[in-house]
C-alpha angles and dihedrals in degrees: 000000000000124000096262092051090052091048092056088070086072087069095041096051097062091044090054092046097051093041089052092053091051096044095042090046088062092044092048091058113202095050132138117193092207099050103026124071125234090245090064089067089064096036118139113271098015123126091238095051099096096047095042092050092049095049092044091053089047089055090050091052093047090050089065089061090046091053090052089051094049091046092049093047093049091050091048094046096041094242125156108272099206095094089055091063091064093060097077085069087075092052091049094045096049094040090049097052090044089059100035107044127200106284092045112105090228095056098093094047090089093065097096091057089068092063089068090065089059088053092047094054090047092049091053089055092048103036104035095066131126099053121093093209090061095057094093092049091050092048092051090048089053091049091050091049090052090052093048091050089061086079085084088073081087086083090062103083094198089062101031093052092054107027110027091140093053092049091052091049091057087062091048090048087053096059090040091057091046095050093048092045092051091046097050095038096049093043088054093048094047090049091050091050093048092049091049091051090051091051091049090054 
């Protein structure tokens, strides 16, 4: 697969994730997306557990192709590679929760992995400077970081006690925006570079 094909998985992964939460919410039954967490959809013994686990693992597998695409694009475009090395945290996090469902004492151990995605988005803002065509990617990374930081609303009891599911979804929306932004932005830049090379020849 070429780099642009690999990068398209960055659009597909969030679509699969959000579709799985909606579908599994219906299968689960008594589920509220504002007050219930995503992990509850894959909790042990629930009707939605098998499908949620399968789709979550599928997202983890696809993320490996996305990482290869981002790495290849950065190499081709001469971009700093450090932000790329934070992306495997997503693969580990999603793969982990797909194997160790809510109710398993190991389930929550994947939480620290997510913090690396915060770092990755921040590093894109800091390290991918100096090129006008990267402004949109950096802005989207900053927006996604801001969304992910809303997870700290958990420390506001009045919100956490009523809308824990909503707070968690802000964080998921954050990485979703980042993945899509990286995908679209890097595909555009790779295409521009390829077109320029054709014109030069």
